[in-house]
Amino acid sequence: MDVRAQLATTFHLDKCIGCHTCSLACNNLWTSRPGTEYMWWNNVETKPGTGYPTLWEDQTKYRGGWELKGNSLRPRFGGRLGMLSNLFFNPYLPTMDDYYEPWTYQYGHLFTAPQGPDQPTAKPVSQVTGKYIDIEAGPNWDDDLGGSSVYARNDINLAQLTEAEQQALFRLEQMVFFYIPRICNHCLNPGCVSVCPSGAIYKRAEDGIVLVSQEKCRGWRFCVSGCPYKKTYYNWQTGKSEKCILCYPRMETGQAPACFHSCVGRIRYAGVLLYDAARIEEIAMTPQSELVAAQRRIILNPADPAVIAAARKNGLDDEWLGAARNSPIYKFVKEWELALPLHAEFRTLPMLFYIPPLLPVAASTKNGNYNLADGEFFGNIENSRIPIKYMASLFSAGNEEIIKSVLRKLWAVRSYQQASRVGNIDQSRAAAQLTEAGCTAEDAEQISRLTALPRVSDRYVLPPYHREEAIEQLTGDTQQHKYQVGFGYSAPPRRGP
Amino acid sequence: MIDLVLFAILPYVALAIAIVGLLWRYRTNQFSYSSVSSQFLENRQLFWGSVPWHYGIILILLGHLTGILFPASVMAFNGVPLRLYILEGTGLALGLLVLVGLVLLLLRRGTNPRVRAVTSSMDLVLLLLLLLSIVTGVGTAIFYRWGSGWYVQTATPYLRSLVTFSLKVDYLASLPLLVKVHALNAFVILAVFPFTRLVHMLSVPLAYLWRPYQVVIWRRPRVQQ
């Protein structure tokens, strides 16, 4: 057992209101430099939809993640020699047109325009070329099902659905959507790391954050196609790749990442998970329908004395172990089995977990009358407005049973609270629902507490980071840079000649 | 005298600039080491330029290197006329291939607005130097045939004399002007090497072939269990 800690995260999709505040907080902090304007380390997508970059989930197009090849696991990109032969031209690289060309407006013209018969306008100009552009796409062009006849229609997760089911989903009066905010998953078996020819991308052993060394990166740009979530980005100005750093400078000073901190719906949770690094490959090779269950298995019980002993041996201290025991992520993922990885079939073992939204049919209209479905407050999960199959394609590698059990539990918890607080549902019925969902009343209390009424300290359980150790790495001898500014960087981060 | 400056002093100066320049850039600004690829901005034209250019130039440079390292073997290989024809034909074909690739890359840099936005002045200098190199090289192949034969008799001893500090400048000085320009241009490219994107040649990621897929870094070196 090789126990390591991972700073893991959970997003509760039922609470996401799609306001994009997270994206802006991240963008203001990290990606408002030349070359990074088009990057959204955090972005919010409307589902069904094609996402950003367009069709990122389609691995026949971008070849990200892993594939099982006989008895071994290898990057979908191909064998090592074959990959290097694509060094001069990466056939699977998304280009700027798959994202969008970033632009600004000529605001100055509003002030400098000569007097004339009409109002001056601020025309859009490209942030790449500085020329006027016709804006054709943006990072959330399909927000709230805008242009859904193009975007939502082409969502590849709909491939599982029959034509009739798709027709039903896209009937205008039935259209339904939910939001899915995405950041880097800081995977246990990251695709970007595995395809980096320079070995510049690495996973920090202490907290599992995946970073790109800007000194070692040589701009071979395989990570961009190799990450199945398209969460590594190429900075076209500096010729280096960049990605979400999980705001480690904030984490190291005890603050939650900017996107978490700014989340209006308070959908985000962060905490420590302990995992067995010795089993990564074995778990990543599990048959597809069992991947989610296998990923739960690699996460270790932080209260188990054997796990604690092994963790101590790997240098984890009591504060980290304590944080692991109080981790909201452990509760959501492992104890309650509510949070699921996005597209587990990419086999990267992502460490960002989503609680799928409950989208029941609450009512229907008949002859102009509004009728509650089944005469109940909620209908039933099989009649969800978004087919279970679709959710399974996103969150459980196609295994519909997992989605059903999650939705059943979410629904049971709501019924329980309705019964005990509002009283519009029969107590015995709510209790029966809980039993059916495999959930105790205490669990239901805790789930609804952590879902609806968590404090900041419940949502973010961040251990102290020991910057004194991190600083050793950066400087070697602590006296070395005593009289210099910063940590010895001698040149600004400019593009090479 | 001019021959001595051009063919004896210039090569050493160029090499010195290259070595010092590379060490300086590597030590002070590794961040600037990159292929600074523009594929992200423009995809289609790049394919037709970059792929022929890179594969062609690698083979051509290997050919030049073979002539320097194993002159006797090259001579022996060329002993049979058919083999000589094949070698010469291949060389010329590769030369034309890289010429086409390079011209396409130049056109792309000049015409695509996105690519122009990330084109530095050194990029243009380098492209023009490379163009001169390829044009003189292909010209030599066309106008002074059997280069694979006379190259090992002239350039090889000259280049070897540079390495051993026993200068034999006459070998190069007596060659036609086109060839001399080709050689001189090569030294100029060597001198500007550290100050251009050519540094990405030194980063060829061969280590990828045997490194483990995952890279995990510990803050403190860990005692292996």
PDB file of N, CA and C in Angstrom, chain A residues 322-408:
ATOM      1  N   GLY A 322      -6.034  14.221   9.672  1.00  0.00           N
ATOM      2  CA  GLY A 322      -7.263  14.747  10.267  1.00  0.00           C
ATOM      3  C   GLY A 322      -8.154  15.349   9.194  1.00  0.00           C
ATOM      4  N   ALA A 323      -7.553  16.094   8.287  1.00  0.00           N
ATOM      5  CA  ALA A 323      -8.327  16.688   7.194  1.00  0.00           C
ATOM      6  C   ALA A 323      -8.959  15.595   6.337  1.00  0.00           C
ATOM      7  N   ALA A 324      -8.228  14.496   6.169  1.00  0.00           N
ATOM      8  CA  ALA A 324      -8.774  13.393   5.378  1.00  0.00           C
ATOM      9  C   ALA A 324      -9.991  12.784   6.071  1.00  0.00           C
ATOM     10  N   ARG A 325      -9.959  12.721   7.403  1.00  0.00           N
ATOM     11  CA  ARG A 325     -11.101  12.147   8.129  1.00  0.00           C
ATOM     12  C   ARG A 325     -12.316  13.063   8.087  1.00  0.00           C
ATOM     13  N   ASN A 326     -12.077  14.385   8.000  1.00  0.00           N
ATOM     14  CA  ASN A 326     -13.202  15.320   7.951  1.00  0.00           C
ATOM     15  C   ASN A 326     -13.587  15.697   6.528  1.00  0.00           C
ATOM     16  N   SER A 327     -13.007  15.004   5.553  1.00  0.00           N
ATOM     17  CA  SER A 327     -13.151  15.445   4.174  1.00  0.00           C
ATOM     18  C   SER A 327     -14.595  15.338   3.674  1.00  0.00           C
ATOM     19  N   PRO A 328     -15.176  16.437   3.190  1.00  0.00           N
ATOM     20  CA  PRO A 328     -16.517  16.340   2.607  1.00  0.00           C
ATOM     21  C   PRO A 328     -16.500  15.482   1.337  1.00  0.00           C
ATOM     22  N   ILE A 329     -15.370  15.425   0.686  1.00  0.00           N
ATOM     23  CA  ILE A 329     -15.274  14.637  -0.550  1.00  0.00           C
ATOM     24  C   ILE A 329     -15.396  13.151  -0.217  1.00  0.00           C
ATOM     25  N   TYR A 330     -14.705  12.736   0.866  1.00  0.00           N
ATOM     26  CA  TYR A 330     -14.782  11.328   1.249  1.00  0.00           C
ATOM     27  C   TYR A 330     -16.232  10.939   1.524  1.00  0.00           C
ATOM     28  N   LYS A 331     -16.952  11.853   2.195  1.00  0.00           N
ATOM     29  CA  LYS A 331     -18.351  11.546   2.503  1.00  0.00           C
ATOM     30  C   LYS A 331     -19.174  11.417   1.233  1.00  0.00           C
ATOM     31  N   PHE A 332     -19.053  12.383   0.356  1.00  0.00           N
ATOM     32  CA  PHE A 332     -19.878  12.368  -0.859  1.00  0.00           C
ATOM     33  C   PHE A 332     -19.532  11.205  -1.787  1.00  0.00           C
ATOM     34  N   VAL A 333     -18.233  10.939  -1.908  1.00  0.00           N
ATOM     35  CA  VAL A 333     -17.809   9.942  -2.900  1.00  0.00           C
ATOM     36  C   VAL A 333     -17.902   8.529  -2.350  1.00  0.00           C
ATOM     37  N   LYS A 334     -17.383   8.364  -1.150  1.00  0.00           N
ATOM     38  CA  LYS A 334     -17.182   7.003  -0.658  1.00  0.00           C
ATOM     39  C   LYS A 334     -18.276   6.584   0.329  1.00  0.00           C
ATOM     40  N   GLU A 335     -18.569   7.436   1.320  1.00  0.00           N
ATOM     41  CA  GLU A 335     -19.547   7.025   2.325  1.00  0.00           C
ATOM     42  C   GLU A 335     -20.958   6.980   1.748  1.00  0.00           C
ATOM     43  N   TRP A 336     -21.337   8.055   1.076  1.00  0.00           N
ATOM     44  CA  TRP A 336     -22.711   8.134   0.576  1.00  0.00           C
ATOM     45  C   TRP A 336     -22.814   7.727  -0.886  1.00  0.00           C
ATOM     46  N   GLU A 337     -21.701   7.616  -1.556  1.00  0.00           N
ATOM     47  CA  GLU A 337     -21.660   7.200  -2.971  1.00  0.00           C
ATOM     48  C   GLU A 337     -22.590   8.048  -3.834  1.00  0.00           C
ATOM     49  N   LEU A 338     -22.555   9.355  -3.579  1.00  0.00           N
ATOM     50  CA  LEU A 338     -23.401  10.261  -4.352  1.00  0.00           C
ATOM     51  C   LEU A 338     -22.642  10.944  -5.482  1.00  0.00           C
ATOM     52  N   ALA A 339     -21.353  11.191  -5.267  1.00  0.00           N
ATOM     53  CA  ALA A 339     -20.573  11.956  -6.251  1.00  0.00           C
ATOM     54  C   ALA A 339     -19.846  11.015  -7.200  1.00  0.00           C
ATOM     55  N   LEU A 340     -19.904  11.350  -8.496  1.00  0.00           N
ATOM     56  CA  LEU A 340     -19.374  10.456  -9.527  1.00  0.00           C
ATOM     57  C   LEU A 340     -18.357  11.191 -10.404  1.00  0.00           C
ATOM     58  N   PRO A 341     -17.369  10.455 -10.922  1.00  0.00           N
ATOM     59  CA  PRO A 341     -16.393  11.090 -11.811  1.00  0.00           C
ATOM     60  C   PRO A 341     -17.013  11.364 -13.183  1.00  0.00           C
ATOM     61  N   LEU A 342     -16.544  12.402 -13.843  1.00  0.00           N
ATOM     62  CA  LEU A 342     -17.031  12.729 -15.188  1.00  0.00           C
ATOM     63  C   LEU A 342     -16.286  11.868 -16.201  1.00  0.00           C
ATOM     64  N   HIS A 343     -17.024  11.162 -17.018  1.00  0.00           N
ATOM     65  CA  HIS A 343     -16.437  10.329 -18.070  1.00  0.00           C
ATOM     66  C   HIS A 343     -15.322   9.422 -17.552  1.00  0.00           C
ATOM     67  N   ALA A 344     -15.694   8.548 -16.631  1.00  0.00           N
ATOM     68  CA  ALA A 344     -14.707   7.619 -16.081  1.00  0.00           C
ATOM     69  C   ALA A 344     -14.078   6.758 -17.175  1.00  0.00           C
ATOM     70  N   GLU A 345     -14.795   6.607 -18.311  1.00  0.00           N
ATOM     71  CA  GLU A 345     -14.280   5.725 -19.370  1.00  0.00           C
ATOM     72  C   GLU A 345     -13.010   6.264 -20.033  1.00  0.00           C
ATOM     73  N   PHE A 346     -12.632   7.497 -19.722  1.00  0.00           N
ATOM     74  CA  PHE A 346     -11.352   8.001 -20.236  1.00  0.00           C
ATOM     75  C   PHE A 346     -10.184   7.382 -19.469  1.00  0.00           C
ATOM     76  N   ARG A 347     -10.501   6.747 -18.353  1.00  0.00           N
ATOM     77  CA  ARG A 347      -9.528   5.981 -17.553  1.00  0.00           C
ATOM     78  C   ARG A 347      -8.381   6.810 -16.993  1.00  0.00           C
ATOM     79  N   THR A 348      -8.648   8.076 -16.711  1.00  0.00           N
ATOM     80  CA  THR A 348      -7.595   8.887 -16.095  1.00  0.00           C
ATOM     81  C   THR A 348      -7.780   8.988 -14.588  1.00  0.00           C
ATOM     82  N   LEU A 349      -8.831   8.366 -14.060  1.00  0.00           N
ATOM     83  CA  LEU A 349      -9.179   8.435 -12.640  1.00  0.00           C
ATOM     84  C   LEU A 349      -9.261   9.889 -12.152  1.00  0.00           C
ATOM     85  N   PRO A 350     -10.205  10.653 -12.690  1.00  0.00           N
ATOM     86  CA  PRO A 350     -10.333  12.056 -12.313  1.00  0.00           C
ATOM     87  C   PRO A 350     -10.690  12.212 -10.845  1.00  0.00           C
ATOM     88  N   MET A 351     -10.204  13.271 -10.234  1.00  0.00           N
ATOM     89  CA  MET A 351     -10.426  13.503  -8.810  1.00  0.00           C
ATOM     90  C   MET A 351     -11.377  14.677  -8.561  1.00  0.00           C
ATOM     91  N   LEU A 352     -12.165  14.998  -9.569  1.00  0.00           N
ATOM     92  CA  LEU A 352     -13.251  15.950  -9.392  1.00  0.00           C
ATOM     93  C   LEU A 352     -14.523  15.146  -9.586  1.00  0.00           C
ATOM     94  N   PHE A 353     -15.402  15.181  -8.568  1.00  0.00           N
ATOM     95  CA  PHE A 353     -16.593  14.336  -8.591  1.00  0.00           C
ATOM     96  C   PHE A 353     -17.844  15.204  -8.664  1.00  0.00           C
ATOM     97  N   TYR A 354     -18.823  14.731  -9.421  1.00  0.00           N
ATOM     98  CA  TYR A 354     -20.052  15.483  -9.606  1.00  0.00           C
ATOM     99  C   TYR A 354     -21.226  14.759  -8.977  1.00  0.00           C
ATOM    100  N   ILE A 355     -22.067  15.511  -8.298  1.00  0.00           N
ATOM    101  CA  ILE A 355     -23.332  14.949  -7.856  1.00  0.00           C
ATOM    102  C   ILE A 355     -24.339  15.275  -8.939  1.00  0.00           C
ATOM    103  N   PRO A 356     -24.851  14.264  -9.642  1.00  0.00           N
ATOM    104  CA  PRO A 356     -25.713  14.550 -10.794  1.00  0.00           C
ATOM    105  C   PRO A 356     -26.996  15.244 -10.362  1.00  0.00           C
ATOM    106  N   PRO A 357     -27.536  16.075 -11.231  1.00  0.00           N
ATOM    107  CA  PRO A 357     -28.739  16.814 -10.865  1.00  0.00           C
ATOM    108  C   PRO A 357     -29.966  15.912 -10.913  1.00  0.00           C
ATOM    109  N   LEU A 358     -30.893  16.199 -10.016  1.00  0.00           N
ATOM    110  CA  LEU A 358     -32.162  15.476  -9.999  1.00  0.00           C
ATOM    111  C   LEU A 358     -33.124  16.309 -10.839  1.00  0.00           C
ATOM    112  N   LEU A 359     -33.522  15.787 -11.965  1.00  0.00           N
ATOM    113  CA  LEU A 359     -34.400  16.568 -12.829  1.00  0.00           C
ATOM    114  C   LEU A 359     -35.686  15.812 -13.059  1.00  0.00           C
ATOM    115  N   PRO A 360     -36.525  15.713 -12.032  1.00  0.00           N
ATOM    116  CA  PRO A 360     -37.736  14.909 -12.169  1.00  0.00           C
ATOM    117  C   PRO A 360     -38.803  15.662 -12.956  1.00  0.00           C
ATOM    118  N   VAL A 361     -39.741  14.903 -13.467  1.00  0.00           N
ATOM    119  CA  VAL A 361     -40.911  15.538 -14.062  1.00  0.00           C
ATOM    120  C   VAL A 361     -41.796  15.944 -12.900  1.00  0.00           C
ATOM    121  N   ALA A 362     -41.882  17.249 -12.647  1.00  0.00           N
ATOM    122  CA  ALA A 362     -42.631  17.689 -11.487  1.00  0.00           C
ATOM    123  C   ALA A 362     -44.108  17.837 -11.816  1.00  0.00           C
ATOM    124  N   ALA A 363     -44.390  18.109 -13.062  1.00  0.00           N
ATOM    125  CA  ALA A 363     -45.788  18.334 -13.425  1.00  0.00           C
ATOM    126  C   ALA A 363     -45.951  18.179 -14.925  1.00  0.00           C
ATOM    127  N   SER A 364     -47.204  18.043 -15.352  1.00  0.00           N
ATOM    128  CA  SER A 364     -47.467  18.023 -16.786  1.00  0.00           C
ATOM    129  C   SER A 364     -48.744  18.836 -17.036  1.00  0.00           C
ATOM    130  N   THR A 365     -48.889  19.276 -18.260  1.00  0.00           N
ATOM    131  CA  THR A 365     -50.119  20.024 -18.558  1.00  0.00           C
ATOM    132  C   THR A 365     -51.015  19.151 -19.427  1.00  0.00           C
ATOM    133  N   LYS A 366     -52.275  19.147 -19.102  1.00  0.00           N
ATOM    134  CA  LYS A 366     -53.234  18.363 -19.863  1.00  0.00           C
ATOM    135  C   LYS A 366     -54.485  19.219 -20.054  1.00  0.00           C
ATOM    136  N   ASN A 367     -54.892  19.392 -21.275  1.00  0.00           N
ATOM    137  CA  ASN A 367     -56.038  20.241 -21.590  1.00  0.00           C
ATOM    138  C   ASN A 367     -55.931  21.616 -20.912  1.00  0.00           C
ATOM    139  N   GLY A 368     -54.701  22.112 -20.876  1.00  0.00           N
ATOM    140  CA  GLY A 368     -54.501  23.430 -20.288  1.00  0.00           C
ATOM    141  C   GLY A 368     -54.463  23.426 -18.772  1.00  0.00           C
ATOM    142  N   ASN A 369     -54.627  22.240 -18.143  1.00  0.00           N
ATOM    143  CA  ASN A 369     -54.553  22.171 -16.687  1.00  0.00           C
ATOM    144  C   ASN A 369     -53.169  21.729 -16.258  1.00  0.00           C
ATOM    145  N   TYR A 370     -52.695  22.272 -15.156  1.00  0.00           N
ATOM    146  CA  TYR A 370     -51.375  21.955 -14.640  1.00  0.00           C
ATOM    147  C   TYR A 370     -51.528  20.872 -13.591  1.00  0.00           C
ATOM    148  N   ASN A 371     -50.966  19.720 -13.878  1.00  0.00           N
ATOM    149  CA  ASN A 371     -51.141  18.594 -12.956  1.00  0.00           C
ATOM    150  C   ASN A 371     -49.803  18.150 -12.382  1.00  0.00           C
ATOM    151  N   LEU A 372     -49.736  17.995 -11.051  1.00  0.00           N
ATOM    152  CA  LEU A 372     -48.535  17.416 -10.460  1.00  0.00           C
ATOM    153  C   LEU A 372     -48.417  15.968 -10.926  1.00  0.00           C
ATOM    154  N   ALA A 373     -47.231  15.575 -11.269  1.00  0.00           N
ATOM    155  CA  ALA A 373     -47.030  14.234 -11.795  1.00  0.00           C
ATOM    156  C   ALA A 373     -47.374  13.202 -10.731  1.00  0.00           C
ATOM    157  N   ASP A 374     -48.092  12.192 -11.118  1.00  0.00           N
ATOM    158  CA  ASP A 374     -48.473  11.090 -10.223  1.00  0.00           C
ATOM    159  C   ASP A 374     -49.198  11.578  -8.981  1.00  0.00           C
ATOM    160  N   GLY A 375     -49.579  12.834  -8.968  1.00  0.00           N
ATOM    161  CA  GLY A 375     -50.182  13.354  -7.762  1.00  0.00           C
ATOM    162  C   GLY A 375     -49.186  13.478  -6.624  1.00  0.00           C
ATOM    163  N   GLU A 376     -47.890  13.361  -6.932  1.00  0.00           N
ATOM    164  CA  GLU A 376     -46.858  13.440  -5.905  1.00  0.00           C
ATOM    165  C   GLU A 376     -46.098  14.744  -6.067  1.00  0.00           C
ATOM    166  N   PHE A 377     -45.282  15.056  -5.040  1.00  0.00           N
ATOM    167  CA  PHE A 377     -44.468  16.245  -5.181  1.00  0.00           C
ATOM    168  C   PHE A 377     -43.430  16.064  -6.283  1.00  0.00           C
ATOM    169  N   PHE A 378     -42.792  14.908  -6.258  1.00  0.00           N
ATOM    170  CA  PHE A 378     -41.895  14.538  -7.349  1.00  0.00           C
ATOM    171  C   PHE A 378     -42.483  13.347  -8.071  1.00  0.00           C
ATOM    172  N   GLY A 379     -42.100  13.209  -9.317  1.00  0.00           N
ATOM    173  CA  GLY A 379     -42.532  12.025 -10.051  1.00  0.00           C
ATOM    174  C   GLY A 379     -41.686  10.846  -9.620  1.00  0.00           C
ATOM    175  N   ASN A 380     -41.102  10.147 -10.547  1.00  0.00           N
ATOM    176  CA  ASN A 380     -40.156   9.124 -10.139  1.00  0.00           C
ATOM    177  C   ASN A 380     -38.920   9.217 -11.018  1.00  0.00           C
ATOM    178  N   ILE A 381     -37.822   8.624 -10.528  1.00  0.00           N
ATOM    179  CA  ILE A 381     -36.542   8.882 -11.188  1.00  0.00           C
ATOM    180  C   ILE A 381     -36.465   8.313 -12.594  1.00  0.00           C
ATOM    181  N   GLU A 382     -37.193   7.223 -12.836  1.00  0.00           N
ATOM    182  CA  GLU A 382     -37.147   6.649 -14.185  1.00  0.00           C
ATOM    183  C   GLU A 382     -37.718   7.617 -15.212  1.00  0.00           C
ATOM    184  N   ASN A 383     -38.604   8.507 -14.735  1.00  0.00           N
ATOM    185  CA  ASN A 383     -39.197   9.486 -15.634  1.00  0.00           C
ATOM    186  C   ASN A 383     -38.475  10.820 -15.627  1.00  0.00           C
ATOM    187  N   SER A 384     -37.194  10.812 -15.256  1.00  0.00           N
ATOM    188  CA  SER A 384     -36.446  12.063 -15.218  1.00  0.00           C
ATOM    189  C   SER A 384     -36.543  12.773 -16.549  1.00  0.00           C
ATOM    190  N   ARG A 385     -36.457  14.085 -16.483  1.00  0.00           N
ATOM    191  CA  ARG A 385     -36.596  14.830 -17.724  1.00  0.00           C
ATOM    192  C   ARG A 385     -35.386  14.629 -18.630  1.00  0.00           C
ATOM    193  N   ILE A 386     -34.252  14.328 -18.034  1.00  0.00           N
ATOM    194  CA  ILE A 386     -33.107  13.933 -18.859  1.00  0.00           C
ATOM    195  C   ILE A 386     -32.956  12.427 -18.672  1.00  0.00           C
ATOM    196  N   PRO A 387     -32.913  11.675 -19.767  1.00  0.00           N
ATOM    197  CA  PRO A 387     -32.870  10.211 -19.651  1.00  0.00           C
ATOM    198  C   PRO A 387     -31.690   9.737 -18.808  1.00  0.00           C
ATOM    199  N   ILE A 388     -31.919   8.685 -18.042  1.00  0.00           N
ATOM    200  CA  ILE A 388     -30.869   8.080 -17.216  1.00  0.00           C
ATOM    201  C   ILE A 388     -29.673   7.708 -18.092  1.00  0.00           C
ATOM    202  N   LYS A 389     -29.975   7.236 -19.305  1.00  0.00           N
ATOM    203  CA  LYS A 389     -28.908   6.823 -20.219  1.00  0.00           C
ATOM    204  C   LYS A 389     -27.939   7.966 -20.486  1.00  0.00           C
ATOM    205  N   TYR A 390     -28.510   9.149 -20.634  1.00  0.00           N
ATOM    206  CA  TYR A 390     -27.671  10.324 -20.907  1.00  0.00           C
ATOM    207  C   TYR A 390     -26.767  10.617 -19.709  1.00  0.00           C
ATOM    208  N   MET A 391     -27.353  10.594 -18.518  1.00  0.00           N
ATOM    209  CA  MET A 391     -26.573  10.827 -17.305  1.00  0.00           C
ATOM    210  C   MET A 391     -25.489   9.760 -17.145  1.00  0.00           C
ATOM    211  N   ALA A 392     -25.847   8.521 -17.490  1.00  0.00           N
ATOM    212  CA  ALA A 392     -24.890   7.421 -17.357  1.00  0.00           C
ATOM    213  C   ALA A 392     -23.713   7.631 -18.302  1.00  0.00           C
ATOM    214  N   SER A 393     -24.012   8.163 -19.478  1.00  0.00           N
ATOM    215  CA  SER A 393     -22.940   8.417 -20.430  1.00  0.00           C
ATOM    216  C   SER A 393     -21.975   9.465 -19.886  1.00  0.00           C
ATOM    217  N   LEU A 394     -22.490  10.402 -19.103  1.00  0.00           N
ATOM    218  CA  LEU A 394     -21.620  11.444 -18.544  1.00  0.00           C
ATOM    219  C   LEU A 394     -20.883  10.974 -17.299  1.00  0.00           C
ATOM    220  N   PHE A 395     -21.636  10.371 -16.363  1.00  0.00           N
ATOM    221  CA  PHE A 395     -21.092  10.232 -15.009  1.00  0.00           C
ATOM    222  C   PHE A 395     -20.786   8.810 -14.560  1.00  0.00           C
ATOM    223  N   SER A 396     -21.170   7.796 -15.317  1.00  0.00           N
ATOM    224  CA  SER A 396     -20.915   6.459 -14.777  1.00  0.00           C
ATOM    225  C   SER A 396     -20.425   5.499 -15.850  1.00  0.00           C
ATOM    226  N   ALA A 397     -19.773   6.036 -16.864  1.00  0.00           N
ATOM    227  CA  ALA A 397     -19.230   5.203 -17.944  1.00  0.00           C
ATOM    228  C   ALA A 397     -20.300   4.264 -18.507  1.00  0.00           C
ATOM    229  N   GLY A 398     -21.545   4.722 -18.544  1.00  0.00           N
ATOM    230  CA  GLY A 398     -22.607   3.948 -19.178  1.00  0.00           C
ATOM    231  C   GLY A 398     -23.401   3.060 -18.239  1.00  0.00           C
ATOM    232  N   ASN A 399     -22.979   2.955 -16.984  1.00  0.00           N
ATOM    233  CA  ASN A 399     -23.662   2.069 -16.044  1.00  0.00           C
ATOM    234  C   ASN A 399     -24.890   2.774 -15.449  1.00  0.00           C
ATOM    235  N   GLU A 400     -26.084   2.385 -15.933  1.00  0.00           N
ATOM    236  CA  GLU A 400     -27.293   3.100 -15.521  1.00  0.00           C
ATOM    237  C   GLU A 400     -27.666   2.831 -14.072  1.00  0.00           C
ATOM    238  N   GLU A 401     -27.285   1.649 -13.553  1.00  0.00           N
ATOM    239  CA  GLU A 401     -27.646   1.313 -12.170  1.00  0.00           C
ATOM    240  C   GLU A 401     -27.065   2.324 -11.186  1.00  0.00           C
ATOM    241  N   ILE A 402     -25.840   2.755 -11.462  1.00  0.00           N
ATOM    242  CA  ILE A 402     -25.176   3.706 -10.550  1.00  0.00           C
ATOM    243  C   ILE A 402     -25.951   5.009 -10.507  1.00  0.00           C
ATOM    244  N   ILE A 403     -26.347   5.501 -11.674  1.00  0.00           N
ATOM    245  CA  ILE A 403     -27.100   6.762 -11.725  1.00  0.00           C
ATOM    246  C   ILE A 403     -28.421   6.602 -10.977  1.00  0.00           C
ATOM    247  N   LYS A 404     -29.088   5.463 -11.221  1.00  0.00           N
ATOM    248  CA  LYS A 404     -30.375   5.240 -10.556  1.00  0.00           C
ATOM    249  C   LYS A 404     -30.205   5.263  -9.048  1.00  0.00           C
ATOM    250  N   SER A 405     -29.151   4.604  -8.557  1.00  0.00           N
ATOM    251  CA  SER A 405     -28.993   4.531  -7.104  1.00  0.00           C
ATOM    252  C   SER A 405     -28.695   5.912  -6.531  1.00  0.00           C
ATOM    253  N   VAL A 406     -27.923   6.742  -7.279  1.00  0.00           N
ATOM    254  CA  VAL A 406     -27.640   8.095  -6.796  1.00  0.00           C
ATOM    255  C   VAL A 406     -28.925   8.920  -6.760  1.00  0.00           C
ATOM    256  N   LEU A 407     -29.682   8.878  -7.871  1.00  0.00           N
ATOM    257  CA  LEU A 407     -30.899   9.686  -7.937  1.00  0.00           C
ATOM    258  C   LEU A 407     -31.906   9.233  -6.881  1.00  0.00           C
ATOM    259  N   ARG A 408     -31.987   7.913  -6.688  1.00  0.00           N
ATOM    260  CA  ARG A 408     -32.899   7.377  -5.690  1.00  0.00           C
ATOM    261  C   ARG A 408     -32.563   7.947  -4.308  1.00  0.00           C
TER     262      ARG A 408
END
